Short mmCIF file of C-alpha atoms in Angstrom, two decimals:
data_model
loop_
_atom_site.label_atom_id
_atom_site.label_comp_id
_atom_site.label_asym_id
_atom_site.label_seq_id
_atom_site.Cartn_x
_atom_site.Cartn_y
_atom_site.Cartn_z
CA MET A 1032 107.66 -65.46 -8.46
CA ILE A 1033 106.72 -62.90 -5.77
CA ARG A 1034 108.61 -60.44 -7.15
CA PRO A 1035 106.05 -60.03 -9.87
CA ILE A 1036 102.89 -60.19 -7.35
CA PHE A 1037 104.84 -57.98 -4.89
CA THR A 1038 105.51 -54.73 -8.61
CA LEU A 1039 101.74 -55.35 -9.34
CA LEU A 1040 100.44 -55.22 -5.38
CA PHE A 1041 103.10 -51.80 -5.38
CA LEU A 1042 102.03 -50.21 -8.66
CA LEU A 1043 98.18 -50.54 -7.71
CA THR A 1044 99.05 -48.61 -3.98
CA GLY A 1045 100.71 -45.78 -5.81
CA PHE A 1046 98.04 -46.24 -8.73
CA SER A 1047 95.73 -45.49 -4.87
CA LEU A 1048 98.00 -42.78 -3.72
CA ALA A 1049 97.27 -40.93 -6.22
CA GLN A 1050 93.09 -41.59 -6.94
CA ALA A 1051 92.50 -41.21 -3.41
CA GLN A 1052 94.48 -37.22 -4.26
CA THR A 1053 92.49 -36.63 -7.51
CA ASP A 1054 89.50 -37.98 -5.77
CA ALA A 1055 89.89 -35.50 -2.77
CA ILE A 1056 89.77 -32.61 -5.26
CA ALA A 1057 86.77 -34.62 -7.60
CA GLN A 1058 84.85 -34.94 -4.60
CA ARG A 1059 85.29 -31.27 -2.69
CA ARG A 1060 84.59 -29.98 -6.34
CA ALA A 1061 81.43 -32.15 -6.44
CA ILE A 1062 80.08 -30.76 -3.19
CA MET A 1063 80.74 -27.44 -3.69
CA LYS A 1064 78.86 -27.39 -7.01
CA GLY A 1065 75.58 -29.06 -5.25
CA VAL A 1066 76.70 -25.81 -2.34
CA GLY A 1067 76.66 -23.37 -5.91
CA GLN A 1068 73.37 -24.81 -7.27
CA ALA A 1069 72.19 -24.34 -4.61
CA ASN A 1070 72.83 -21.71 -3.48
CA ALA A 1071 71.87 -19.77 -6.84
CA ASP A 1072 68.80 -21.50 -6.93
CA VAL A 1073 68.37 -19.30 -2.86
CA GLY A 1074 69.16 -16.56 -4.91
CA LYS A 1075 66.72 -16.13 -7.51
CA ILE A 1076 64.09 -15.98 -4.68
CA ALA A 1077 66.11 -13.15 -2.42
CA LYS A 1078 66.67 -11.58 -6.21
CA GLY A 1079 62.30 -11.86 -6.60
CA GLU A 1080 63.74 -14.00 -9.95
CA ALA A 1081 61.88 -16.60 -8.40
CA PRO A 1082 58.69 -17.35 -5.98
CA PHE A 1083 59.25 -17.86 -2.41
CA ASP A 1084 60.28 -21.67 -1.85
CA LEU A 1085 61.43 -23.38 1.88
CA ALA A 1086 62.42 -26.61 0.89
CA LYS A 1087 65.55 -24.92 -2.19
CA VAL A 1088 65.61 -22.75 1.31
CA LYS A 1089 66.03 -26.58 3.31
CA ALA A 1090 68.56 -27.60 0.70
CA LEU A 1091 70.82 -24.99 0.36
CA LEU A 1092 71.21 -25.31 3.84
CA SER A 1093 71.09 -28.53 3.76
CA ALA A 1094 73.79 -28.60 1.51
CA SER A 1095 75.59 -26.45 3.68
CA GLN A 1096 75.50 -29.14 6.57
CA GLU A 1097 76.84 -31.89 4.53
CA ALA A 1098 80.45 -29.89 2.77
CA SER A 1099 80.56 -28.88 7.05
CA ALA A 1100 80.94 -32.36 7.83
CA LYS A 1101 82.73 -33.68 4.46
CA MET A 1102 85.30 -30.54 3.37
CA PRO A 1103 87.34 -30.28 5.74
CA GLY A 1104 88.34 -34.40 5.79
CA LEU A 1105 89.60 -33.73 1.85
CA PHE A 1106 91.73 -31.26 2.22
CA PRO A 1107 94.58 -34.82 2.24
CA ASP A 1108 98.94 -33.93 2.32
CA ASN A 1109 99.04 -35.09 -1.37
CA SER A 1110 95.65 -32.74 -3.41
CA LYS A 1111 97.80 -29.26 -2.58
CA THR A 1112 98.15 -29.12 -6.49
CA GLY A 1113 96.66 -30.63 -9.52
CA ASP A 1114 93.29 -29.08 -10.71
CA THR A 1115 92.13 -27.36 -7.77
CA ALA A 1116 91.64 -23.20 -6.91
CA ALA A 1117 92.16 -24.36 -3.14
CA LEU A 1118 95.16 -21.30 -1.84
CA PRO A 1119 97.92 -22.97 0.05
CA LYS A 1120 96.41 -20.71 3.28
CA VAL A 1121 94.19 -23.49 3.54
CA TRP A 1122 97.01 -25.97 4.78
CA GLN A 1123 98.83 -23.15 6.15
CA THR A 1124 96.81 -22.30 8.76
CA LYS A 1125 94.21 -25.44 8.69
CA ALA A 1126 92.24 -25.23 12.25
CA ASP A 1127 90.76 -21.83 10.91
CA PHE A 1128 90.20 -22.98 7.90
CA ASP A 1129 88.14 -26.52 9.80
CA ALA A 1130 86.93 -24.01 12.81
CA ARG A 1131 85.43 -21.76 9.96
CA TRP A 1132 83.70 -24.71 7.98
CA LYS A 1133 82.39 -25.88 11.37
CA LYS A 1134 80.37 -22.31 12.22
CA LEU A 1135 79.41 -22.93 8.87
CA GLY A 1136 77.02 -26.43 9.83
CA GLU A 1137 76.78 -24.94 12.71
CA ASP A 1138 74.68 -22.17 11.67
CA ALA A 1139 73.39 -23.81 8.87
CA ALA A 1140 71.63 -26.24 11.27
CA ALA A 1141 70.25 -23.30 13.57
CA LEU A 1142 68.64 -21.84 10.27
CA GLN A 1143 66.69 -25.12 10.31
CA ILE A 1144 64.85 -24.73 12.68
CA ALA A 1145 64.04 -20.25 12.82
CA ILE A 1146 64.18 -20.71 9.08
CA THR A 1147 60.51 -21.32 8.37
CA ASP A 1148 58.48 -18.53 6.22
CA GLN A 1149 59.25 -16.26 3.77
CA ALA A 1150 59.07 -13.57 6.64
CA SER A 1151 62.31 -15.19 8.89
CA PHE A 1152 63.41 -16.17 5.64
CA LYS A 1153 64.00 -12.59 4.53
CA ALA A 1154 65.64 -11.38 7.88
CA LYS A 1155 67.86 -14.30 8.68
CA MET A 1156 69.53 -15.40 5.63
CA SER A 1157 71.33 -12.95 4.64
CA ASP A 1158 74.16 -12.66 7.29
CA PHE A 1159 74.29 -16.31 6.11
CA GLY A 1160 76.50 -16.01 2.74
CA LYS A 1161 79.42 -14.27 4.92
CA ASN A 1162 80.30 -17.57 6.06
CA CYS A 1163 80.67 -18.10 2.34
CA GLY A 1164 82.70 -14.96 1.57
CA GLY A 1165 84.68 -15.52 4.69
CA CYS A 1166 86.40 -18.03 3.75
CA HIS A 1167 86.35 -17.70 -0.64
CA GLU A 1168 88.09 -14.18 0.53
CA GLY A 1169 91.70 -16.22 1.44
CA TYR A 1170 90.99 -19.81 1.31
CA ARG A 1171 90.33 -19.99 -2.68
CA GLN A 1172 92.33 -18.77 -5.99
CA LYS A 1173 90.73 -15.43 -7.38
CA ASN A 1174 87.94 -16.46 -10.88
CA MET B 1247 134.55 25.63 -36.57
CA ARG B 1248 132.10 22.83 -38.33
CA MET B 1249 133.10 21.44 -34.95
CA VAL B 1250 132.41 23.79 -32.40
CA LYS B 1251 128.52 24.07 -34.50
CA TRP B 1252 128.59 20.35 -33.82
CA SER B 1253 129.48 20.17 -30.16
CA ALA B 1254 127.41 23.31 -29.48
CA ALA B 1255 124.11 21.09 -31.57
CA PHE B 1256 125.39 18.45 -29.88
CA VAL B 1257 124.62 20.55 -26.31
CA LEU B 1258 121.56 21.55 -27.17
CA VAL B 1259 119.57 18.36 -27.65
CA ILE B 1260 121.05 17.61 -24.96
CA ALA B 1261 120.02 20.10 -22.69
CA ILE B 1262 116.61 20.14 -24.85
CA GLY B 1263 116.30 16.05 -23.65
CA LEU B 1264 116.75 16.74 -20.00
CA ALA B 1265 114.63 19.53 -19.67
CA ALA B 1266 111.87 17.32 -21.32
CA PHE B 1267 112.50 14.87 -19.54
CA VAL B 1268 112.91 17.45 -16.20
CA LEU B 1269 109.64 18.82 -17.10
CA ILE B 1270 107.56 15.51 -17.67
CA THR B 1271 108.07 13.47 -15.09
CA ALA B 1272 108.33 16.76 -11.87
CA PRO B 1273 105.18 16.16 -9.63
CA ARG B 1274 103.14 17.83 -9.71
CA ALA B 1275 100.66 19.29 -6.97
CA LEU B 1276 97.28 21.00 -7.39
CA SER B 1277 96.35 25.25 -8.33
CA ASP B 1278 95.27 27.01 -5.00
CA GLN B 1279 92.78 27.84 -7.19
CA ARG B 1280 91.82 24.30 -7.27
CA LEU B 1281 92.27 24.20 -3.62
CA THR B 1282 90.14 26.93 -2.12
CA VAL B 1283 86.91 24.54 -2.11
CA LEU B 1284 89.52 22.70 0.57
CA LYS B 1285 89.12 26.05 2.93
CA THR B 1286 85.97 24.47 4.78
CA PRO B 1287 86.19 21.47 6.34
CA GLY B 1288 84.54 18.27 5.43
CA ASN B 1289 81.94 16.77 6.46
CA ALA B 1290 82.97 13.55 7.99
CA GLN B 1291 79.76 11.50 8.05
CA ARG B 1292 79.48 11.85 3.92
CA GLY B 1293 82.99 11.28 4.34
CA GLU B 1294 82.34 7.59 5.40
CA GLY B 1295 80.06 7.48 2.30
CA ILE B 1296 83.54 8.16 0.43
CA PHE B 1297 85.73 5.91 2.48
CA ASN B 1298 83.09 3.49 1.70
CA ALA B 1299 82.70 4.20 -2.12
CA GLY B 1300 86.44 4.24 -2.58
CA GLY B 1301 87.39 1.30 -0.93
CA CYS B 1302 90.19 2.30 0.42
CA ALA B 1303 89.85 -0.74 3.45
CA SER B 1304 90.39 -2.98 0.50
CA CYS B 1305 93.79 -1.59 0.69
CA HIS B 1306 94.96 -0.02 4.08
CA ALA B 1307 92.94 -2.25 6.66
CA THR B 1308 96.21 -4.13 8.77
CA PRO B 1309 95.19 -7.54 7.51
CA GLU B 1310 94.36 -10.37 9.34
CA GLN B 1311 92.25 -8.91 11.28
CA GLU B 1312 88.48 -8.12 11.01
CA ASP B 1313 88.04 -3.75 11.83
CA ARG B 1314 87.48 -1.78 8.33
CA THR B 1315 88.91 0.64 10.12
CA VAL B 1316 92.48 0.02 11.39
CA LEU B 1317 94.14 1.28 8.65
CA GLY B 1318 98.02 0.79 9.67
CA GLY B 1319 98.88 -0.94 5.63
CA GLY B 1320 101.30 -3.30 5.08
CA LEU B 1321 99.80 -4.95 2.68
CA GLU B 1322 101.49 -7.05 0.44
CA LEU B 1323 100.75 -6.14 -3.39
CA ALA B 1324 102.79 -8.25 -5.58
CA SER B 1325 103.63 -7.15 -9.18
CA ALA B 1326 105.35 -7.76 -11.95
CA PHE B 1327 107.74 -4.16 -10.91
CA GLY B 1328 108.01 -5.93 -8.00
CA THR B 1329 106.24 -6.33 -4.13
CA PHE B 1330 104.78 -2.99 -3.00
CA VAL B 1331 103.68 -2.48 0.86
CA VAL B 1332 100.42 -0.37 1.20
CA PRO B 1333 100.96 2.98 3.77
CA ASN B 1334 99.66 3.15 7.31
CA ILE B 1335 96.81 6.38 6.26
CA SER B 1336 95.64 6.02 9.91
CA SER B 1337 95.34 9.15 12.01
CA HIS B 1338 98.90 8.72 13.90
CA PRO B 1339 100.21 11.61 13.27
CA GLN B 1340 103.92 9.81 12.51
CA ASP B 1341 103.14 6.73 11.27
CA GLY B 1342 100.29 7.52 9.40
CA ILE B 1343 98.63 10.33 7.94
CA GLY B 1344 97.41 12.60 11.12
CA LEU B 1345 99.16 15.44 10.60
CA TRP B 1346 97.89 15.85 6.59
CA GLN B 1347 95.31 18.37 6.31
CA ALA B 1348 92.86 18.43 2.75
CA ARG B 1349 95.90 19.59 0.58
CA ASP B 1350 97.57 16.60 1.09
CA LEU B 1351 94.77 14.29 0.63
CA ALA B 1352 93.94 15.98 -2.65
CA ASN B 1353 96.82 16.35 -4.15
CA ALA B 1354 97.29 12.45 -3.18
CA MET B 1355 94.91 10.29 -4.89
CA LEU B 1356 94.12 13.63 -7.22
CA GLU B 1357 97.62 14.57 -8.70
CA GLY B 1358 99.79 10.97 -7.60
CA VAL B 1359 101.93 13.49 -5.52
CA SER B 1360 102.73 13.31 -2.07
CA PRO B 1361 103.17 15.58 1.14
CA ARG B 1362 107.70 15.75 0.21
CA SER B 1363 106.50 16.58 -3.46
CA GLU B 1364 106.84 12.66 -4.79
CA HIS B 1365 105.03 10.36 -7.54
CA TYR B 1366 102.93 7.98 -5.40
CA TYR B 1367 103.26 4.48 -8.12
CA PRO B 1368 100.03 3.98 -9.04
CA ALA B 1369 99.68 0.63 -7.53
CA PHE B 1370 97.70 2.85 -5.82
CA PRO B 1371 95.00 4.50 -8.29
CA TYR B 1372 94.88 8.10 -7.79
CA ALA B 1373 94.72 7.07 -12.58
CA ALA B 1374 90.78 6.20 -11.59
CA TYR B 1375 90.79 9.50 -8.01
CA THR B 1376 91.76 12.26 -10.01
CA HIS B 1377 87.87 12.53 -11.48
CA ALA B 1378 86.40 12.47 -7.37
CA LYS B 1379 85.60 15.76 -6.76
CA ILE B 1380 87.34 17.45 -4.77
CA GLU B 1381 84.63 18.59 -1.84
CA ASP B 1382 84.61 13.81 -1.70
CA ILE B 1383 87.71 14.70 -0.50
CA ALA B 1384 87.65 17.17 1.77
CA ASP B 1385 84.30 14.75 3.23
CA LEU B 1386 87.34 12.28 3.23
CA MET B 1387 90.05 13.56 5.43
CA ALA B 1388 86.89 14.37 7.52
CA TYR B 1389 86.21 10.94 8.44
CA LEU B 1390 89.45 9.87 8.13
CA ARG B 1391 90.49 11.74 11.11
CA THR B 1392 87.90 10.45 13.21
CA LEU B 1393 89.47 7.04 13.04
CA PRO B 1394 92.56 5.03 14.91
CA ALA B 1395 95.33 6.49 15.57
CA VAL B 1396 97.58 3.14 14.76
CA GLU B 1397 101.18 3.00 15.14
CA GLY B 1398 103.70 0.84 12.79
CA LYS B 1399 105.58 2.80 9.64
CA THR B 1400 105.39 0.20 7.37
CA VAL B 1401 108.46 -0.58 5.25
CA SER B 1402 109.48 0.39 2.07
CA HIS B 1403 108.04 -1.00 -1.26
CA ARG B 1404 110.65 -4.01 -2.91
CA LEU B 1405 111.00 -3.42 -5.87
CA SER B 1406 113.00 -4.04 -8.72
CA PHE B 1407 115.58 -1.71 -11.20
CA PRO B 1408 114.29 1.13 -12.97
CA PHE B 1409 110.94 0.24 -11.03
CA ASN B 1410 112.75 1.87 -7.94
CA ILE B 1411 113.59 4.98 -9.30
CA ARG B 1412 110.28 7.30 -8.66
CA VAL B 1413 111.11 10.10 -10.62
CA LEU B 1414 110.07 7.91 -14.11
CA ILE B 1415 106.34 7.78 -12.17
CA GLY B 1416 106.64 11.26 -13.80
CA GLY B 1417 107.07 9.26 -17.54
CA TRP B 1418 104.55 6.99 -16.58
CA LYS B 1419 101.92 10.10 -15.76
CA PHE B 1420 102.78 11.62 -19.23
CA LEU B 1421 102.07 8.48 -20.96
CA PHE B 1422 98.79 7.32 -18.90
CA PHE B 1423 97.89 9.39 -16.54
CA ASN B 1424 94.53 11.07 -17.93
CA ARG B 1425 93.59 14.42 -15.93
CA THR B 1426 90.28 14.88 -17.36
CA PRO B 1427 86.70 15.47 -15.19
CA VAL B 1428 84.00 12.78 -15.93
CA GLN B 1429 81.59 15.27 -16.75
CA ASP B 1430 77.98 14.30 -16.20
CA ASP B 1431 76.73 13.07 -19.44
CA PRO B 1432 73.32 14.80 -19.50
CA THR B 1433 71.40 12.19 -22.16
CA HIS B 1434 71.20 9.85 -20.05
CA SER B 1435 69.90 9.23 -16.18
CA ALA B 1436 70.58 10.57 -12.83
CA GLN B 1437 71.49 7.03 -12.10
CA TRP B 1438 74.10 6.09 -14.78
CA ASN B 1439 75.90 8.93 -13.77
CA ARG B 1440 75.98 8.52 -10.16
CA GLY B 1441 76.89 4.98 -11.11
CA ARG B 1442 79.35 6.00 -13.31
CA TYR B 1443 81.38 8.30 -11.00
CA LEU B 1444 80.68 5.47 -8.71
CA VAL B 1445 83.00 2.87 -10.90
CA GLU B 1446 85.27 5.30 -12.64
CA ALA B 1447 86.91 7.63 -10.05
CA LEU B 1448 86.59 6.12 -6.58
CA GLY B 1449 85.42 2.08 -6.91
CA HIS B 1450 88.46 2.37 -9.29
CA CYS B 1451 86.57 -0.54 -10.69
CA ALA B 1452 89.40 -0.45 -14.39
CA GLU B 1453 91.91 -0.54 -12.11
CA CYS B 1454 91.76 -4.54 -11.97
CA HIS B 1455 89.12 -4.69 -14.35
CA SER B 1456 91.44 -4.11 -17.33
CA PRO B 1457 94.36 -5.50 -19.20
CA ARG B 1458 97.85 -3.64 -18.87
CA ASN B 1459 100.96 -3.18 -20.93
CA ALA B 1460 104.45 -4.15 -19.86
CA LEU B 1461 104.47 -0.47 -17.98
CA GLY B 1462 100.95 -0.79 -16.61
CA GLY B 1463 99.36 1.18 -17.92
CA ILE B 1464 95.45 0.35 -18.82
CA ILE B 1465 95.58 -1.20 -22.69
CA ALA B 1466 92.08 1.63 -23.26
CA ALA B 1467 91.22 -0.79 -26.09
CA GLN B 1468 90.20 -3.54 -23.31
CA ARG B 1469 89.53 -1.59 -20.29
CA PHE B 1470 87.44 -3.35 -18.16
CA ALA B 1471 87.15 -6.32 -20.34
CA GLY B 1472 89.39 -8.53 -17.33
CA GLY B 1473 92.70 -9.86 -17.46
CA PRO B 1474 95.27 -11.77 -16.05
CA ASP B 1475 94.98 -11.08 -12.04
CA PRO B 1476 98.43 -8.51 -11.40
CA GLU B 1477 99.10 -10.60 -7.82
CA GLY B 1478 100.01 -13.22 -10.13
CA LYS B 1479 97.21 -15.12 -8.74
CA GLY B 1480 93.95 -15.67 -10.97
CA TRP B 1481 92.31 -13.36 -13.19
CA VAL B 1482 90.62 -10.75 -13.19
CA PRO B 1483 86.35 -11.42 -15.06
CA ASN B 1484 85.60 -9.47 -17.75
CA LEU B 1485 82.58 -6.44 -16.58
CA THR B 1486 82.18 -5.00 -19.88
CA GLN B 1487 78.62 -6.69 -22.36
CA HIS B 1488 80.65 -9.54 -24.02
CA GLU B 1489 79.11 -12.71 -23.64
CA LYS B 1490 82.20 -14.09 -21.84
CA GLY B 1491 81.85 -11.05 -19.33
CA LEU B 1492 78.67 -9.49 -17.05
CA LYS B 1493 75.69 -10.49 -20.84
CA ASP B 1494 73.56 -12.66 -18.69
CA TRP B 1495 74.13 -11.02 -15.45
CA SER B 1496 70.99 -8.74 -14.77
CA ILE B 1497 71.15 -5.38 -12.83
CA ALA B 1498 70.29 -7.87 -9.47
CA ASP B 1499 72.76 -9.56 -9.58
CA ILE B 1500 74.72 -7.07 -10.25
CA GLU B 1501 73.96 -4.86 -7.12
CA ASP B 1502 73.47 -7.98 -5.44
CA VAL B 1503 77.25 -9.51 -6.10
CA LEU B 1504 78.51 -6.20 -4.21
CA ALA B 1505 76.04 -5.99 -1.66
CA SER B 1506 76.53 -10.38 -0.12
CA GLY B 1507 79.42 -11.50 -2.79
CA SER B 1508 77.26 -14.00 -4.62
CA THR B 1509 76.98 -14.40 -8.01
CA PRO B 1510 73.71 -16.04 -10.09
CA GLU B 1511 75.65 -19.34 -10.80
CA GLY B 1512 76.07 -19.08 -6.79
CA ASP B 1513 79.60 -18.55 -6.60
CA TYR B 1514 81.52 -16.30 -4.10
CA VAL B 1515 83.63 -13.81 -4.77
CA GLY B 1516 87.09 -14.74 -3.37
CA GLY B 1517 90.38 -12.90 -3.26
CA SER B 1518 90.65 -8.97 -2.70
CA MET B 1519 87.20 -8.80 -4.28
CA ALA B 1520 86.10 -10.04 -1.08
CA LYS B 1521 88.05 -7.25 -0.06
CA VAL B 1522 85.92 -5.35 -2.14
CA VAL B 1523 82.16 -6.33 -0.83
CA ARG B 1524 82.59 -5.72 2.63
CA ASN B 1525 83.11 -2.04 1.19
CA SER B 1526 80.27 -1.47 -1.08
CA ALA B 1527 78.28 -3.60 0.88
CA GLN B 1528 78.37 -0.61 3.43
CA LEU B 1529 77.00 1.74 0.18
CA SER B 1530 73.73 2.26 -0.71
CA LYS B 1531 71.16 -0.10 -1.65
CA GLU B 1532 71.15 2.64 -4.58
CA ASP B 1533 74.48 3.40 -4.88
CA ARG B 1534 74.50 0.23 -5.79
CA GLU B 1535 72.21 -0.19 -8.64
CA ALA B 1536 73.34 3.19 -10.26
CA MET B 1537 76.69 1.44 -10.86
CA ALA B 1538 75.83 -1.91 -11.86
CA ASP B 1539 73.45 0.55 -14.63
CA TYR B 1540 76.83 2.37 -15.96
CA ILE B 1541 78.01 -0.88 -15.61
CA LYS B 1542 75.67 -2.88 -17.38
CA SER B 1543 75.61 0.56 -20.35
CA LEU B 1544 79.72 -0.89 -20.94
CA ALA B 1545 80.17 -1.69 -24.93
CA PRO B 1546 80.87 -5.86 -25.42
CA ILE B 1547 84.53 -5.89 -25.26
CA GLU B 1548 86.53 -9.41 -25.85
CA GLY B 1549 89.46 -9.25 -23.39
CA PRO B 1550 92.21 -11.01 -23.59
CA VAL B 1551 91.49 -15.10 -23.45
CA ARG B 1552 91.03 -16.54 -20.58
CA PRO B 1553 92.33 -19.44 -19.44
CA PRO B 1554 90.29 -22.51 -17.81
CA ARG B 1555 89.27 -22.18 -15.00
CA PRO B 1556 89.65 -25.38 -11.47
CA ALA B 1557 86.65 -25.04 -9.51
CA PHE B 1558 87.80 -25.69 -6.30
#
């Protein structure tokens, strides 16, 4: 009687571990997608294709802050492979990777206060994007 | 008697073959006539603009540090032929190119020939640089001289046989190296012509954004249509007006990706393109718009089939 229970437990554990791995990839993908969409909206504003909308700018900053808080924890060792574009360098220089996320969050928090209107948006937003490019250069597969 | 005739014919065929081989594969430097322009010293300030437009730092900047003007080389470029190691082009007299004259740089960039009269591998994009104006090379040389000397000679390329035989690059040049100058096209605007010069000559965009054949030559019919990353990681996007390319991108979108790295979908370009953007961000907005104008005029080509891409 005890054996089938253990077998079942064992299988369940294995299943949930596998689940955790795909969950991490799915979660980071969902977060990055959210940041990307928010950034697309702000990009249209920056290019003058959409009217200035402070709420959309704040939404991008909030999405960046959320990503900054959650992303460093979403790269467990068992999520190196699978349907992911994360490069091995994420795990090789994890401290730098995490530090970049931290800086993104800090910069976003500062801009939440500093950006109040179109003029401050134009003056202060452009450098923020360098945080994105910085990580995409070495930590994500070109695509 | 017949025997003698045959062996004479055989020797003749071999001799012609050898002569043709030597002729085709011999490194050919620029003529003195073309080099006369270089007698006037270049303008370093203009040269900085050429340096940025040419994207020299993308490959030659010392890896793992932020300064784009520290040109110690050492970046390794994986390829189907082996690993290329990017050389030191800092102003160091022994380890870099500190002793070069403008003519040496012109021979390197316009002909793919070193001061020792050897071929350079086309991983160095002279197939594009060959369309550059020779005055621009003089300005670039003047600018490179102002940059810091970086110690340390880089190691040799690690290539597999037969690609490690430099003289064979002469054969590659014979097949794929087109020196025809890019003349201004009067049917297009000055902006478009400027964009074409930046994209085709200095920017060497087609070097990565085109599929290549087994011998490393760009497949002409699919120029700019993207393809597998030659370094083996991921995919290089299609830049043509095909729906799989940049059909939906406006000129402002292309200008913006070259300025900030941000795409209209809100993504950021990665890998070596992030390095390219560090250079193109230094160009004037007008130059980036000119490049965008030219890129928007590229005829739609479907290009190689791209595998589904993972998101993150």
